[in-house]
Short mmCIF file of C-alpha atoms in Angstrom, two decimals:
data_model
loop_
_atom_site.label_atom_id
_atom_site.label_comp_id
_atom_site.label_asym_id
_atom_site.label_seq_id
_atom_site.Cartn_x
_atom_site.Cartn_y
_atom_site.Cartn_z
CA MET E 1 19.02 23.54 24.94
CA THR E 2 17.55 24.06 21.50
CA VAL E 3 16.77 21.08 19.33
CA ASP E 4 16.34 21.54 15.61
CA LEU E 5 14.55 19.19 13.25
CA ARG E 6 15.79 18.67 9.72
CA PRO E 7 15.48 16.12 6.94
CA TYR E 8 17.99 13.30 6.83
CA ASP E 9 20.72 13.86 4.24
CA PRO E 10 22.09 10.56 2.91
CA THR E 11 25.34 12.18 1.85
CA THR E 12 26.26 13.48 5.32
CA ASP E 13 24.11 11.70 7.91
CA ARG E 14 24.70 7.99 7.33
CA SER E 15 27.08 7.51 10.27
CA ALA E 16 24.90 9.50 12.65
CA LEU E 17 21.75 7.64 11.60
CA TRP E 18 23.49 4.29 12.02
CA ARG E 19 24.72 5.29 15.49
CA LEU E 20 21.14 6.17 16.51
CA LYS E 21 19.64 3.07 14.84
CA ARG E 22 22.18 0.85 16.60
CA SER E 23 21.28 2.38 19.97
CA PHE E 24 17.58 1.92 19.17
CA GLU E 25 18.10 -1.78 18.38
CA LEU E 26 20.30 -2.45 21.41
CA GLU E 27 17.71 -0.87 23.69
CA LEU E 28 14.97 -2.99 22.11
CA GLY E 29 17.01 -6.11 22.71
CA GLY E 30 17.88 -5.24 26.29
CA GLU E 31 14.67 -3.74 27.58
CA THR E 32 13.18 -6.97 28.95
CA GLY E 33 16.26 -8.32 30.71
CA ASP E 34 16.13 -11.38 28.41
CA ASP E 35 19.82 -12.16 27.75
CA ALA E 36 19.02 -14.32 24.70
CA LYS E 37 16.96 -11.53 23.13
CA GLU E 38 19.67 -9.00 23.89
CA ASP E 39 22.29 -11.25 22.27
CA ARG E 40 20.12 -11.74 19.14
CA TYR E 41 19.72 -7.98 18.69
CA ALA E 42 23.41 -7.28 19.29
CA THR E 43 24.53 -10.07 16.93
CA LYS E 44 22.40 -8.90 14.02
CA LEU E 45 24.00 -5.44 14.00
CA ASP E 46 26.99 -6.47 11.92
CA ASP E 47 28.44 -4.71 8.86
CA GLY E 48 26.16 -6.61 6.50
CA TYR E 49 23.04 -5.52 8.39
CA ARG E 50 24.33 -1.94 8.51
CA GLU E 51 24.79 -1.83 4.74
CA ARG E 52 21.39 -3.43 4.04
CA TYR E 53 19.67 -1.04 6.43
CA LEU E 54 21.34 2.07 4.99
CA ALA E 55 20.61 0.95 1.41
CA TRP E 56 16.94 0.46 2.37
CA VAL E 57 16.94 3.90 4.01
CA ASP E 58 18.29 5.36 0.75
CA ARG E 59 15.48 3.74 -1.25
CA CYS E 60 12.86 5.02 1.19
CA VAL E 61 14.29 8.55 1.14
CA ASP E 62 14.43 8.47 -2.66
CA ASP E 63 10.68 7.72 -2.63
CA GLU E 64 9.82 10.04 0.26
CA PRO E 65 12.41 12.78 0.92
CA GLY E 66 10.82 13.49 4.31
CA ALA E 67 10.82 9.84 5.38
CA ILE E 68 13.49 10.46 8.01
CA THR E 69 13.75 13.52 10.19
CA LEU E 70 16.72 14.06 12.47
CA ALA E 71 16.60 15.98 15.74
CA GLU E 72 19.83 17.86 16.44
CA ALA E 73 21.11 19.44 19.64
CA ASP E 74 24.13 21.67 19.22
CA GLY E 75 24.68 20.26 15.72
CA THR E 76 24.69 16.62 16.86
CA PRO E 77 21.84 14.23 15.96
CA VAL E 78 20.12 13.04 19.15
CA GLY E 79 17.08 11.35 17.67
CA TYR E 80 15.12 10.51 14.55
CA VAL E 81 11.77 9.47 13.22
CA PHE E 82 11.38 7.23 10.18
CA VAL E 83 8.09 6.85 8.32
CA LEU E 84 7.73 4.56 5.34
CA PRO E 85 7.03 6.05 1.91
CA ASP E 86 3.44 5.82 0.72
CA ARG E 87 4.35 3.21 -1.94
CA LEU E 88 4.51 0.82 1.06
CA ALA E 89 1.14 1.93 2.47
CA MET E 90 -0.51 -1.26 1.25
CA ILE E 91 1.39 -3.23 3.91
CA TRP E 92 -1.07 -2.03 6.57
CA ASP E 93 -3.44 -0.02 4.32
CA ALA E 94 -2.07 2.96 6.21
CA ALA E 95 0.98 5.10 6.86
CA VAL E 96 3.65 3.31 8.87
CA LEU E 97 5.80 4.80 11.60
CA ASN E 98 8.80 2.54 11.22
CA GLU E 99 11.03 3.88 13.99
CA ILE E 100 11.30 6.73 16.44
CA TYR E 101 14.24 7.08 18.76
CA VAL E 102 15.61 9.74 21.10
CA GLU E 103 18.83 9.33 23.04
CA PRO E 104 18.22 8.83 26.77
CA THR E 105 19.86 12.16 27.64
CA HIS E 106 17.20 13.99 25.60
CA ARG E 107 14.12 12.06 26.70
CA GLY E 108 11.50 14.04 28.53
CA THR E 109 12.56 17.26 26.79
CA GLY E 110 9.89 17.36 24.08
CA VAL E 111 12.14 16.06 21.30
CA ALA E 112 9.99 12.95 20.75
CA ASP E 113 6.86 15.13 20.70
CA GLU E 114 8.37 17.24 17.92
CA LEU E 115 9.45 14.16 15.99
CA ILE E 116 6.02 12.53 16.16
CA GLU E 117 4.41 15.77 15.01
CA ARG E 118 6.79 15.87 12.04
CA ALA E 119 5.96 12.26 11.20
CA VAL E 120 2.24 13.07 11.20
CA ASP E 121 2.89 16.07 8.94
CA VAL E 122 4.83 13.92 6.46
CA VAL E 123 2.27 11.11 6.26
CA SER E 124 -0.68 13.51 6.11
CA ASP E 125 0.40 14.25 2.54
CA GLN E 126 0.59 10.58 1.55
CA SER E 127 -1.96 8.82 -0.62
CA LEU E 128 -3.25 6.19 1.80
CA PRO E 129 -5.96 3.52 1.57
CA LEU E 130 -6.95 4.40 5.15
CA SER E 131 -6.17 7.71 6.85
CA ARG E 132 -4.29 6.10 9.69
CA LEU E 133 -0.75 5.99 11.06
CA VAL E 134 0.24 2.62 12.52
CA LEU E 135 3.22 1.21 14.36
CA ASP E 136 4.08 -1.71 16.55
CA VAL E 137 5.11 -1.19 20.15
CA ASP E 138 6.25 -3.74 22.70
CA PRO E 139 3.42 -3.98 25.25
CA ASP E 140 6.05 -4.21 27.98
CA ASN E 141 7.44 -0.80 26.99
CA GLU E 142 5.17 1.30 29.19
CA ARG E 143 7.02 4.54 28.50
CA ALA E 144 6.51 4.17 24.74
CA SER E 145 2.90 3.03 25.14
CA ASP E 146 2.13 6.05 27.33
CA PHE E 147 3.83 8.36 24.81
CA TYR E 148 1.72 7.05 21.93
CA ARG E 149 -1.52 7.20 23.93
CA ARG E 150 -0.71 10.79 24.87
CA HIS E 151 -0.50 11.53 21.15
CA GLY E 152 -3.89 9.96 20.43
CA PHE E 153 -2.82 6.48 19.30
CA GLU E 154 -5.17 3.64 20.20
CA THR E 155 -4.72 -0.10 20.23
CA TRP E 156 -5.60 -1.51 16.82
CA GLY E 157 -5.31 -5.25 16.48
CA GLU E 158 -2.43 -7.28 17.79
CA LEU E 159 0.73 -8.48 16.11
CA VAL E 160 1.64 -12.12 16.36
CA SER E 161 4.86 -13.70 15.15
CA LEU E 162 6.46 -17.01 14.39
CA ASP E 163 10.17 -17.51 14.94
CA LEU E 164 11.81 -18.88 11.79
#
């Protein structure tokens, strides 16, 4: 099966991106077996969140046309990578990999490898305070952690949070 990478097109890809984003979020919420966490993630994915997310995507793509790359198999999006535009580089003094997701049926096929390579290509052209690409990953997500290590990512600090 051939997978093609192409830039996200806000005029034709909104529904497909939302479908993938929703799957990404539901997997994040359900990966630990914590029912309360799973419910919080599922509850937030309402119409209001969808519209806010897609409007934010539009602003990011306006700033950085390559911010989102879709992976397609047989004309159907099966994954995406989303890097933030360089105007947001001051958040971490670096490029930010916001999201990467590949549908379970296409994992282990090299799609994620191609998407991460595309992300690195996009951010390599950004004007960054530090030449670094950062992301947060759940330490309990061993598959993701192994994937990032395989691509040369190293632990850099630790995120902490406060529930509001």
